[in-house]
Amino acid sequence: MDVEETPCPPGPWGRPAEELARAGPAVLGWATRYLSEVGDHPVLARVEPGWVRAQLPEHPPETPEAWEEILADLDRVVVPGTSHWQSPRRSRWVAGSGPSRCGP
């Protein structure tokens, strides 16, 4: 039985592989910068409960946002509202963390 394959048209989110190829380096750059600067952030989030939600629109966008806007939102909303457990300063908060647990 022959099955005719018809290509699927791109959905509302475009072509994921092409989008990843275009935006991937910027996303990787953001993650690299975050990890290299994580020690500059306070370990615990310094925003009030509900602050992150208040920064978000009431409804999701009708059309996809540009990756530049998404990465800017990470810096503007997500990073301030995150407890940075991978921070090298976290050892002050948790007994037994940091270099003392790495060996004798």
PDB file of N, CA and C in Angstrom:
ATOM      1  N   MET A   1       0.850  -1.176   0.000  1.00  0.00           N
ATOM      2  CA  MET A   1       0.000   0.000   0.000  1.00  0.00           C
ATOM      3  C   MET A   1       0.892   1.233   0.000  1.00  0.00           C
ATOM      4  N   ASP A   2       0.695   2.073  -0.959  1.00  0.00           N
ATOM      5  CA  ASP A   2       1.459   3.307  -1.041  1.00  0.00           C
ATOM      6  C   ASP A   2       0.805   4.390  -0.190  1.00  0.00           C
ATOM      7  N   VAL A   3       1.653   5.054   0.564  1.00  0.00           N
ATOM      8  CA  VAL A   3       1.167   6.161   1.374  1.00  0.00           C
ATOM      9  C   VAL A   3       1.825   7.420   0.845  1.00  0.00           C
ATOM     10  N   GLU A   4       1.019   8.331   0.429  1.00  0.00           N
ATOM     11  CA  GLU A   4       1.557   9.577  -0.087  1.00  0.00           C
ATOM     12  C   GLU A   4       1.884  10.506   1.079  1.00  0.00           C
ATOM     13  N   GLU A   5       3.112  10.945   1.085  1.00  0.00           N
ATOM     14  CA  GLU A   5       3.523  11.870   2.150  1.00  0.00           C
ATOM     15  C   GLU A   5       3.416  13.291   1.625  1.00  0.00           C
ATOM     16  N   THR A   6       2.745  14.095   2.380  1.00  0.00           N
ATOM     17  CA  THR A   6       2.663  15.510   2.029  1.00  0.00           C
ATOM     18  C   THR A   6       3.362  16.296   3.126  1.00  0.00           C
ATOM     19  N   PRO A   7       4.185  17.239   2.719  1.00  0.00           N
ATOM     20  CA  PRO A   7       4.877  18.023   3.748  1.00  0.00           C
ATOM     21  C   PRO A   7       3.887  18.861   4.549  1.00  0.00           C
ATOM     22  N   CYS A   8       4.144  18.933   5.817  1.00  0.00           N
ATOM     23  CA  CYS A   8       3.307  19.755   6.685  1.00  0.00           C
ATOM     24  C   CYS A   8       3.716  21.216   6.522  1.00  0.00           C
ATOM     25  N   PRO A   9       2.748  22.072   6.376  1.00  0.00           N
ATOM     26  CA  PRO A   9       3.095  23.497   6.319  1.00  0.00           C
ATOM     27  C   PRO A   9       3.578  23.956   7.689  1.00  0.00           C
ATOM     28  N   PRO A  10       4.391  24.992   7.712  1.00  0.00           N
ATOM     29  CA  PRO A  10       4.840  25.476   9.016  1.00  0.00           C
ATOM     30  C   PRO A  10       3.655  25.949   9.845  1.00  0.00           C
ATOM     31  N   GLY A  11       3.699  25.636  11.124  1.00  0.00           N
ATOM     32  CA  GLY A  11       2.648  26.062  12.031  1.00  0.00           C
ATOM     33  C   GLY A  11       2.860  27.501  12.453  1.00  0.00           C
ATOM     34  N   PRO A  12       2.100  27.938  13.434  1.00  0.00           N
ATOM     35  CA  PRO A  12       2.217  29.339  13.871  1.00  0.00           C
ATOM     36  C   PRO A  12       3.588  29.646  14.477  1.00  0.00           C
ATOM     37  N   TRP A  13       4.340  28.609  14.869  1.00  0.00           N
ATOM     38  CA  TRP A  13       5.645  28.832  15.479  1.00  0.00           C
ATOM     39  C   TRP A  13       6.772  28.699  14.477  1.00  0.00           C
ATOM     40  N   GLY A  14       6.467  28.610  13.215  1.00  0.00           N
ATOM     41  CA  GLY A  14       7.499  28.568  12.191  1.00  0.00           C
ATOM     42  C   GLY A  14       8.151  27.204  12.080  1.00  0.00           C
ATOM     43  N   ARG A  15       9.370  27.199  11.643  1.00  0.00           N
ATOM     44  CA  ARG A  15      10.125  25.965  11.464  1.00  0.00           C
ATOM     45  C   ARG A  15      11.138  25.854  12.602  1.00  0.00           C
ATOM     46  N   PRO A  16      10.908  24.922  13.542  1.00  0.00           N
ATOM     47  CA  PRO A  16      11.749  24.850  14.744  1.00  0.00           C
ATOM     48  C   PRO A  16      13.239  24.674  14.469  1.00  0.00           C
ATOM     49  N   ALA A  17      13.624  23.837  13.500  1.00  0.00           N
ATOM     50  CA  ALA A  17      15.050  23.614  13.237  1.00  0.00           C
ATOM     51  C   ALA A  17      15.726  24.891  12.741  1.00  0.00           C
ATOM     52  N   GLU A  18      15.058  25.596  11.856  1.00  0.00           N
ATOM     53  CA  GLU A  18      15.621  26.847  11.344  1.00  0.00           C
ATOM     54  C   GLU A  18      15.689  27.901  12.448  1.00  0.00           C
ATOM     55  N   GLU A  19      14.657  27.939  13.273  1.00  0.00           N
ATOM     56  CA  GLU A  19      14.624  28.899  14.385  1.00  0.00           C
ATOM     57  C   GLU A  19      15.749  28.607  15.375  1.00  0.00           C
ATOM     58  N   LEU A  20      15.961  27.329  15.674  1.00  0.00           N
ATOM     59  CA  LEU A  20      17.040  26.956  16.585  1.00  0.00           C
ATOM     60  C   LEU A  20      18.401  27.325  16.006  1.00  0.00           C
ATOM     61  N   ALA A  21      18.584  27.089  14.731  1.00  0.00           N
ATOM     62  CA  ALA A  21      19.861  27.435  14.103  1.00  0.00           C
ATOM     63  C   ALA A  21      20.112  28.941  14.170  1.00  0.00           C
ATOM     64  N   ARG A  22      19.062  29.726  14.016  1.00  0.00           N
ATOM     65  CA  ARG A  22      19.215  31.182  14.044  1.00  0.00           C
ATOM     66  C   ARG A  22      19.394  31.708  15.465  1.00  0.00           C
ATOM     67  N   ALA A  23      18.543  31.242  16.381  1.00  0.00           N
ATOM     68  CA  ALA A  23      18.531  31.811  17.731  1.00  0.00           C
ATOM     69  C   ALA A  23      19.438  31.074  18.703  1.00  0.00           C
ATOM     70  N   GLY A  24      19.819  29.853  18.382  1.00  0.00           N
ATOM     71  CA  GLY A  24      20.615  29.040  19.290  1.00  0.00           C
ATOM     72  C   GLY A  24      21.857  29.732  19.833  1.00  0.00           C
ATOM     73  N   PRO A  25      22.671  30.363  18.975  1.00  0.00           N
ATOM     74  CA  PRO A  25      23.868  31.020  19.509  1.00  0.00           C
ATOM     75  C   PRO A  25      23.563  32.111  20.536  1.00  0.00           C
ATOM     76  N   ALA A  26      22.478  32.858  20.330  1.00  0.00           N
ATOM     77  CA  ALA A  26      22.122  33.903  21.300  1.00  0.00           C
ATOM     78  C   ALA A  26      21.671  33.288  22.613  1.00  0.00           C
ATOM     79  N   VAL A  27      20.915  32.189  22.542  1.00  0.00           N
ATOM     80  CA  VAL A  27      20.451  31.513  23.754  1.00  0.00           C
ATOM     81  C   VAL A  27      21.637  30.929  24.508  1.00  0.00           C
ATOM     82  N   LEU A  28      22.541  30.290  23.783  1.00  0.00           N
ATOM     83  CA  LEU A  28      23.745  29.744  24.409  1.00  0.00           C
ATOM     84  C   LEU A  28      24.593  30.864  25.020  1.00  0.00           C
ATOM     85  N   GLY A  29      24.685  31.983  24.327  1.00  0.00           N
ATOM     86  CA  GLY A  29      25.416  33.134  24.864  1.00  0.00           C
ATOM     87  C   GLY A  29      24.795  33.646  26.147  1.00  0.00           C
ATOM     88  N   TRP A  30      23.456  33.684  26.190  1.00  0.00           N
ATOM     89  CA  TRP A  30      22.776  34.132  27.406  1.00  0.00           C
ATOM     90  C   TRP A  30      23.095  33.179  28.555  1.00  0.00           C
ATOM     91  N   ALA A  31      23.000  31.869  28.307  1.00  0.00           N
ATOM     92  CA  ALA A  31      23.260  30.884  29.356  1.00  0.00           C
ATOM     93  C   ALA A  31      24.711  30.959  29.832  1.00  0.00           C
ATOM     94  N   THR A  32      25.627  31.146  28.913  1.00  0.00           N
ATOM     95  CA  THR A  32      27.044  31.261  29.265  1.00  0.00           C
ATOM     96  C   THR A  32      27.282  32.492  30.136  1.00  0.00           C
ATOM     97  N   ARG A  33      26.678  33.610  29.747  1.00  0.00           N
ATOM     98  CA  ARG A  33      26.829  34.840  30.536  1.00  0.00           C
ATOM     99  C   ARG A  33      26.222  34.661  31.922  1.00  0.00           C
ATOM    100  N   TYR A  34      25.034  34.061  31.989  1.00  0.00           N
ATOM    101  CA  TYR A  34      24.395  33.841  33.283  1.00  0.00           C
ATOM    102  C   TYR A  34      25.300  33.016  34.202  1.00  0.00           C
ATOM    103  N   LEU A  35      25.815  31.912  33.704  1.00  0.00           N
ATOM    104  CA  LEU A  35      26.648  31.043  34.538  1.00  0.00           C
ATOM    105  C   LEU A  35      27.946  31.726  34.948  1.00  0.00           C
ATOM    106  N   SER A  36      28.497  32.567  34.076  1.00  0.00           N
ATOM    107  CA  SER A  36      29.735  33.257  34.442  1.00  0.00           C
ATOM    108  C   SER A  36      29.491  34.387  35.441  1.00  0.00           C
ATOM    109  N   GLU A  37      28.265  34.886  35.507  1.00  0.00           N
ATOM    110  CA  GLU A  37      27.934  36.000  36.406  1.00  0.00           C
ATOM    111  C   GLU A  37      27.077  35.577  37.599  1.00  0.00           C
ATOM    112  N   VAL A  38      26.788  34.286  37.740  1.00  0.00           N
ATOM    113  CA  VAL A  38      25.845  33.848  38.774  1.00  0.00           C
ATOM    114  C   VAL A  38      26.297  34.274  40.170  1.00  0.00           C
ATOM    115  N   GLY A  39      27.579  34.355  40.400  1.00  0.00           N
ATOM    116  CA  GLY A  39      28.078  34.782  41.700  1.00  0.00           C
ATOM    117  C   GLY A  39      27.820  36.247  41.997  1.00  0.00           C
ATOM    118  N   ASP A  40      27.453  37.026  40.987  1.00  0.00           N
ATOM    119  CA  ASP A  40      27.146  38.445  41.183  1.00  0.00           C
ATOM    120  C   ASP A  40      25.718  38.664  41.667  1.00  0.00           C
ATOM    121  N   HIS A  41      24.881  37.638  41.564  1.00  0.00           N
ATOM    122  CA  HIS A  41      23.483  37.753  41.974  1.00  0.00           C
ATOM    123  C   HIS A  41      23.324  37.314  43.425  1.00  0.00           C
ATOM    124  N   PRO A  42      22.340  37.861  44.128  1.00  0.00           N
ATOM    125  CA  PRO A  42      22.074  37.358  45.481  1.00  0.00           C
ATOM    126  C   PRO A  42      21.629  35.900  45.393  1.00  0.00           C
ATOM    127  N   VAL A  43      21.986  35.101  46.381  1.00  0.00           N
ATOM    128  CA  VAL A  43      21.608  33.689  46.351  1.00  0.00           C
ATOM    129  C   VAL A  43      20.089  33.555  46.365  1.00  0.00           C
ATOM    130  N   LEU A  44      19.434  34.247  47.243  1.00  0.00           N
ATOM    131  CA  LEU A  44      17.971  34.183  47.341  1.00  0.00           C
ATOM    132  C   LEU A  44      17.343  35.332  46.560  1.00  0.00           C
ATOM    133  N   ALA A  45      16.222  35.053  45.930  1.00  0.00           N
ATOM    134  CA  ALA A  45      15.501  36.091  45.203  1.00  0.00           C
ATOM    135  C   ALA A  45      15.127  37.212  46.162  1.00  0.00           C
ATOM    136  N   ARG A  46      15.224  38.424  45.698  1.00  0.00           N
ATOM    137  CA  ARG A  46      14.905  39.585  46.546  1.00  0.00           C
ATOM    138  C   ARG A  46      13.654  40.294  46.060  1.00  0.00           C
ATOM    139  N   VAL A  47      12.722  39.542  45.554  1.00  0.00           N
ATOM    140  CA  VAL A  47      11.442  40.119  45.125  1.00  0.00           C
ATOM    141  C   VAL A  47      10.344  39.549  46.009  1.00  0.00           C
ATOM    142  N   GLU A  48       9.274  40.271  46.119  1.00  0.00           N
ATOM    143  CA  GLU A  48       8.131  39.852  46.929  1.00  0.00           C
ATOM    144  C   GLU A  48       7.373  38.738  46.217  1.00  0.00           C
ATOM    145  N   PRO A  49       6.720  37.861  46.975  1.00  0.00           N
ATOM    146  CA  PRO A  49       5.863  36.854  46.337  1.00  0.00           C
ATOM    147  C   PRO A  49       4.849  37.530  45.422  1.00  0.00           C
ATOM    148  N   GLY A  50       4.681  36.996  44.238  1.00  0.00           N
ATOM    149  CA  GLY A  50       3.756  37.556  43.263  1.00  0.00           C
ATOM    150  C   GLY A  50       4.387  38.542  42.308  1.00  0.00           C
ATOM    151  N   TRP A  51       5.630  38.974  42.581  1.00  0.00           N
ATOM    152  CA  TRP A  51       6.279  39.967  41.732  1.00  0.00           C
ATOM    153  C   TRP A  51       6.478  39.454  40.311  1.00  0.00           C
ATOM    154  N   VAL A  52       6.961  38.214  40.175  1.00  0.00           N
ATOM    155  CA  VAL A  52       7.202  37.669  38.833  1.00  0.00           C
ATOM    156  C   VAL A  52       5.897  37.644  38.049  1.00  0.00           C
ATOM    157  N   ARG A  53       4.831  37.148  38.646  1.00  0.00           N
ATOM    158  CA  ARG A  53       3.533  37.084  37.950  1.00  0.00           C
ATOM    159  C   ARG A  53       3.068  38.468  37.545  1.00  0.00           C
ATOM    160  N   ALA A  54       3.304  39.447  38.395  1.00  0.00           N
ATOM    161  CA  ALA A  54       2.877  40.816  38.087  1.00  0.00           C
ATOM    162  C   ALA A  54       3.629  41.400  36.893  1.00  0.00           C
ATOM    163  N   GLN A  55       4.798  40.865  36.571  1.00  0.00           N
ATOM    164  CA  GLN A  55       5.585  41.359  35.445  1.00  0.00           C
ATOM    165  C   GLN A  55       5.117  40.773  34.116  1.00  0.00           C
ATOM    166  N   LEU A  56       4.318  39.717  34.180  1.00  0.00           N
ATOM    167  CA  LEU A  56       3.876  39.023  32.974  1.00  0.00           C
ATOM    168  C   LEU A  56       2.558  39.593  32.482  1.00  0.00           C
ATOM    169  N   PRO A  57       2.334  39.542  31.167  1.00  0.00           N
ATOM    170  CA  PRO A  57       1.049  40.025  30.656  1.00  0.00           C
ATOM    171  C   PRO A  57      -0.092  39.124  31.124  1.00  0.00           C
ATOM    172  N   GLU A  58      -1.281  39.671  31.132  1.00  0.00           N
ATOM    173  CA  GLU A  58      -2.442  38.905  31.581  1.00  0.00           C
ATOM    174  C   GLU A  58      -2.709  37.702  30.677  1.00  0.00           C
ATOM    175  N   HIS A  59      -2.444  37.874  29.382  1.00  0.00           N
ATOM    176  CA  HIS A  59      -2.682  36.798  28.412  1.00  0.00           C
ATOM    177  C   HIS A  59      -1.401  36.530  27.628  1.00  0.00           C
ATOM    178  N   PRO A  60      -1.222  35.302  27.170  1.00  0.00           N
ATOM    179  CA  PRO A  60      -0.039  35.009  26.356  1.00  0.00           C
ATOM    180  C   PRO A  60      -0.102  35.769  25.030  1.00  0.00           C
ATOM    181  N   PRO A  61       1.033  35.946  24.387  1.00  0.00           N
ATOM    182  CA  PRO A  61       1.026  36.692  23.121  1.00  0.00           C
ATOM    183  C   PRO A  61       0.268  35.937  22.031  1.00  0.00           C
ATOM    184  N   GLU A  62      -0.318  36.678  21.146  1.00  0.00           N
ATOM    185  CA  GLU A  62      -1.045  36.082  20.014  1.00  0.00           C
ATOM    186  C   GLU A  62      -0.073  35.517  18.977  1.00  0.00           C
ATOM    187  N   THR A  63       1.069  36.142  18.863  1.00  0.00           N
ATOM    188  CA  THR A  63       2.080  35.699  17.902  1.00  0.00           C
ATOM    189  C   THR A  63       3.385  35.459  18.656  1.00  0.00           C
ATOM    190  N   PRO A  64       4.252  34.646  18.111  1.00  0.00           N
ATOM    191  CA  PRO A  64       5.519  34.372  18.802  1.00  0.00           C
ATOM    192  C   PRO A  64       6.337  35.647  19.009  1.00  0.00           C
ATOM    193  N   GLU A  65       6.991  35.727  20.147  1.00  0.00           N
ATOM    194  CA  GLU A  65       7.882  36.854  20.402  1.00  0.00           C
ATOM    195  C   GLU A  65       9.260  36.544  19.841  1.00  0.00           C
ATOM    196  N   ALA A  66       9.991  37.574  19.524  1.00  0.00           N
ATOM    197  CA  ALA A  66      11.360  37.408  19.040  1.00  0.00           C
ATOM    198  C   ALA A  66      12.230  36.886  20.183  1.00  0.00           C
ATOM    199  N   TRP A  67      13.235  36.095  19.840  1.00  0.00           N
ATOM    200  CA  TRP A  67      14.130  35.554  20.859  1.00  0.00           C
ATOM    201  C   TRP A  67      14.808  36.663  21.649  1.00  0.00           C
ATOM    202  N   GLU A  68      15.085  37.782  21.023  1.00  0.00           N
ATOM    203  CA  GLU A  68      15.711  38.899  21.733  1.00  0.00           C
ATOM    204  C   GLU A  68      14.812  39.364  22.884  1.00  0.00           C
ATOM    205  N   GLU A  69      13.497  39.404  22.638  1.00  0.00           N
ATOM    206  CA  GLU A  69      12.553  39.809  23.682  1.00  0.00           C
ATOM    207  C   GLU A  69      12.486  38.764  24.792  1.00  0.00           C
ATOM    208  N   ILE A  70      12.523  37.501  24.417  1.00  0.00           N
ATOM    209  CA  ILE A  70      12.475  36.429  25.411  1.00  0.00           C
ATOM    210  C   ILE A  70      13.707  36.485  26.304  1.00  0.00           C
ATOM    211  N   LEU A  71      14.877  36.655  25.701  1.00  0.00           N
ATOM    212  CA  LEU A  71      16.110  36.732  26.492  1.00  0.00           C
ATOM    213  C   LEU A  71      16.113  37.975  27.381  1.00  0.00           C
ATOM    214  N   ALA A  72      15.571  39.077  26.881  1.00  0.00           N
ATOM    215  CA  ALA A  72      15.465  40.287  27.711  1.00  0.00           C
ATOM    216  C   ALA A  72      14.538  40.041  28.893  1.00  0.00           C
ATOM    217  N   ASP A  73      13.450  39.284  28.680  1.00  0.00           N
ATOM    218  CA  ASP A  73      12.542  38.945  29.779  1.00  0.00           C
ATOM    219  C   ASP A  73      13.233  38.071  30.823  1.00  0.00           C
ATOM    220  N   LEU A  74      14.129  37.192  30.379  1.00  0.00           N
ATOM    221  CA  LEU A  74      14.880  36.384  31.349  1.00  0.00           C
ATOM    222  C   LEU A  74      15.673  37.302  32.280  1.00  0.00           C
ATOM    223  N   ASP A  75      16.354  38.291  31.705  1.00  0.00           N
ATOM    224  CA  ASP A  75      17.136  39.224  32.526  1.00  0.00           C
ATOM    225  C   ASP A  75      16.247  40.111  33.391  1.00  0.00           C
ATOM    226  N   ARG A  76      15.136  40.556  32.831  1.00  0.00           N
ATOM    227  CA  ARG A  76      14.265  41.523  33.513  1.00  0.00           C
ATOM    228  C   ARG A  76      13.387  40.878  34.572  1.00  0.00           C
ATOM    229  N   VAL A  77      12.917  39.623  34.326  1.00  0.00           N
ATOM    230  CA  VAL A  77      11.921  39.006  35.206  1.00  0.00           C
ATOM    231  C   VAL A  77      12.445  37.739  35.881  1.00  0.00           C
ATOM    232  N   VAL A  78      12.972  36.827  35.094  1.00  0.00           N
ATOM    233  CA  VAL A  78      13.313  35.512  35.631  1.00  0.00           C
ATOM    234  C   VAL A  78      14.517  35.581  36.566  1.00  0.00           C
ATOM    235  N   VAL A  79      15.588  36.225  36.145  1.00  0.00           N
ATOM    236  CA  VAL A  79      16.790  36.261  36.985  1.00  0.00           C
ATOM    237  C   VAL A  79      16.519  36.936  38.328  1.00  0.00           C
ATOM    238  N   PRO A  80      15.859  38.091  38.379  1.00  0.00           N
ATOM    239  CA  PRO A  80      15.589  38.684  39.694  1.00  0.00           C
ATOM    240  C   PRO A  80      14.680  37.830  40.573  1.00  0.00           C
ATOM    241  N   GLY A  81      13.813  37.013  39.967  1.00  0.00           N
ATOM    242  CA  GLY A  81      12.889  36.206  40.735  1.00  0.00           C
ATOM    243  C   GLY A  81      13.382  34.794  41.023  1.00  0.00           C
ATOM    244  N   THR A  82      14.668  34.537  40.811  1.00  0.00           N
ATOM    245  CA  THR A  82      15.228  33.201  40.971  1.00  0.00           C
ATOM    246  C   THR A  82      16.151  33.138  42.177  1.00  0.00           C
ATOM    247  N   SER A  83      16.101  32.034  42.902  1.00  0.00           N
ATOM    248  CA  SER A  83      17.128  31.740  43.900  1.00  0.00           C
ATOM    249  C   SER A  83      18.248  31.026  43.162  1.00  0.00           C
ATOM    250  N   HIS A  84      19.434  31.574  43.217  1.00  0.00           N
ATOM    251  CA  HIS A  84      20.566  31.111  42.404  1.00  0.00           C
ATOM    252  C   HIS A  84      21.379  30.074  43.170  1.00  0.00           C
ATOM    253  N   TRP A  85      20.883  28.846  43.175  1.00  0.00           N
ATOM    254  CA  TRP A  85      21.497  27.780  43.956  1.00  0.00           C
ATOM    255  C   TRP A  85      22.874  27.394  43.442  1.00  0.00           C
ATOM    256  N   GLN A  86      23.194  27.693  42.188  1.00  0.00           N
ATOM    257  CA  GLN A  86      24.504  27.361  41.666  1.00  0.00           C
ATOM    258  C   GLN A  86      25.544  28.456  41.949  1.00  0.00           C
ATOM    259  N   SER A  87      25.147  29.456  42.702  1.00  0.00           N
ATOM    260  CA  SER A  87      26.053  30.539  43.058  1.00  0.00           C
ATOM    261  C   SER A  87      27.176  30.038  43.961  1.00  0.00           C
ATOM    262  N   PRO A  88      28.389  30.501  43.719  1.00  0.00           N
ATOM    263  CA  PRO A  88      29.476  30.138  44.630  1.00  0.00           C
ATOM    264  C   PRO A  88      29.268  30.714  46.029  1.00  0.00           C
ATOM    265  N   ARG A  89      28.405  31.702  46.163  1.00  0.00           N
ATOM    266  CA  ARG A  89      28.114  32.287  47.473  1.00  0.00           C
ATOM    267  C   ARG A  89      27.107  31.467  48.261  1.00  0.00           C
ATOM    268  N   ARG A  90      26.541  30.439  47.651  1.00  0.00           N
ATOM    269  CA  ARG A  90      25.541  29.614  48.324  1.00  0.00           C
ATOM    270  C   ARG A  90      26.131  28.889  49.526  1.00  0.00           C
ATOM    271  N   SER A  91      27.416  28.639  49.540  1.00  0.00           N
ATOM    272  CA  SER A  91      28.017  27.880  50.639  1.00  0.00           C
ATOM    273  C   SER A  91      27.789  28.559  51.984  1.00  0.00           C
ATOM    274  N   ARG A  92      27.513  29.848  51.971  1.00  0.00           N
ATOM    275  CA  ARG A  92      27.205  30.546  53.225  1.00  0.00           C
ATOM    276  C   ARG A  92      25.844  30.122  53.768  1.00  0.00           C
ATOM    277  N   TRP A  93      24.987  29.608  52.881  1.00  0.00           N
ATOM    278  CA  TRP A  93      23.625  29.275  53.267  1.00  0.00           C
ATOM    279  C   TRP A  93      23.453  27.811  53.644  1.00  0.00           C
ATOM    280  N   VAL A  94      24.291  26.933  53.115  1.00  0.00           N
ATOM    281  CA  VAL A  94      24.101  25.503  53.307  1.00  0.00           C
ATOM    282  C   VAL A  94      25.355  24.906  53.918  1.00  0.00           C
ATOM    283  N   ALA A  95      25.241  24.358  55.104  1.00  0.00           N
ATOM    284  CA  ALA A  95      26.399  23.735  55.758  1.00  0.00           C
ATOM    285  C   ALA A  95      26.855  22.548  54.919  1.00  0.00           C
ATOM    286  N   GLY A  96      28.154  22.421  54.764  1.00  0.00           N
ATOM    287  CA  GLY A  96      28.707  21.289  54.040  1.00  0.00           C
ATOM    288  C   GLY A  96      28.771  21.486  52.543  1.00  0.00           C
ATOM    289  N   SER A  97      28.344  22.641  52.012  1.00  0.00           N
ATOM    290  CA  SER A  97      28.449  22.868  50.590  1.00  0.00           C
ATOM    291  C   SER A  97      29.750  23.619  50.303  1.00  0.00           C
ATOM    292  N   GLY A  98      30.114  23.654  49.074  1.00  0.00           N
ATOM    293  CA  GLY A  98      31.333  24.355  48.691  1.00  0.00           C
ATOM    294  C   GLY A  98      32.559  23.480  48.760  1.00  0.00           C
ATOM    295  N   PRO A  99      33.753  24.073  48.786  1.00  0.00           N
ATOM    296  CA  PRO A  99      34.997  23.293  48.712  1.00  0.00           C
ATOM    297  C   PRO A  99      35.147  22.259  49.814  1.00  0.00           C
ATOM    298  N   SER A 100      34.560  22.472  50.972  1.00  0.00           N
ATOM    299  CA  SER A 100      34.742  21.528  52.085  1.00  0.00           C
ATOM    300  C   SER A 100      34.166  20.146  51.769  1.00  0.00           C
ATOM    301  N   ARG A 101      33.226  20.053  50.867  1.00  0.00           N
ATOM    302  CA  ARG A 101      32.647  18.743  50.548  1.00  0.00           C
ATOM    303  C   ARG A 101      33.348  18.071  49.379  1.00  0.00           C
ATOM    304  N   CYS A 102      34.351  18.729  48.807  1.00  0.00           N
ATOM    305  CA  CYS A 102      34.996  18.193  47.609  1.00  0.00           C
ATOM    306  C   CYS A 102      36.139  17.245  47.937  1.00  0.00           C
ATOM    307  N   GLY A 103      36.542  17.147  49.159  1.00  0.00           N
ATOM    308  CA  GLY A 103      37.635  16.264  49.480  1.00  0.00           C
ATOM    309  C   GLY A 103      38.071  16.445  50.931  1.00  0.00           C
ATOM    310  N   PRO A 104      39.088  15.702  51.331  1.00  0.00           N
ATOM    311  CA  PRO A 104      39.531  15.784  52.736  1.00  0.00           C
ATOM    312  C   PRO A 104      40.141  17.124  53.067  1.00  0.00           C
TER     313      PRO A 104
END
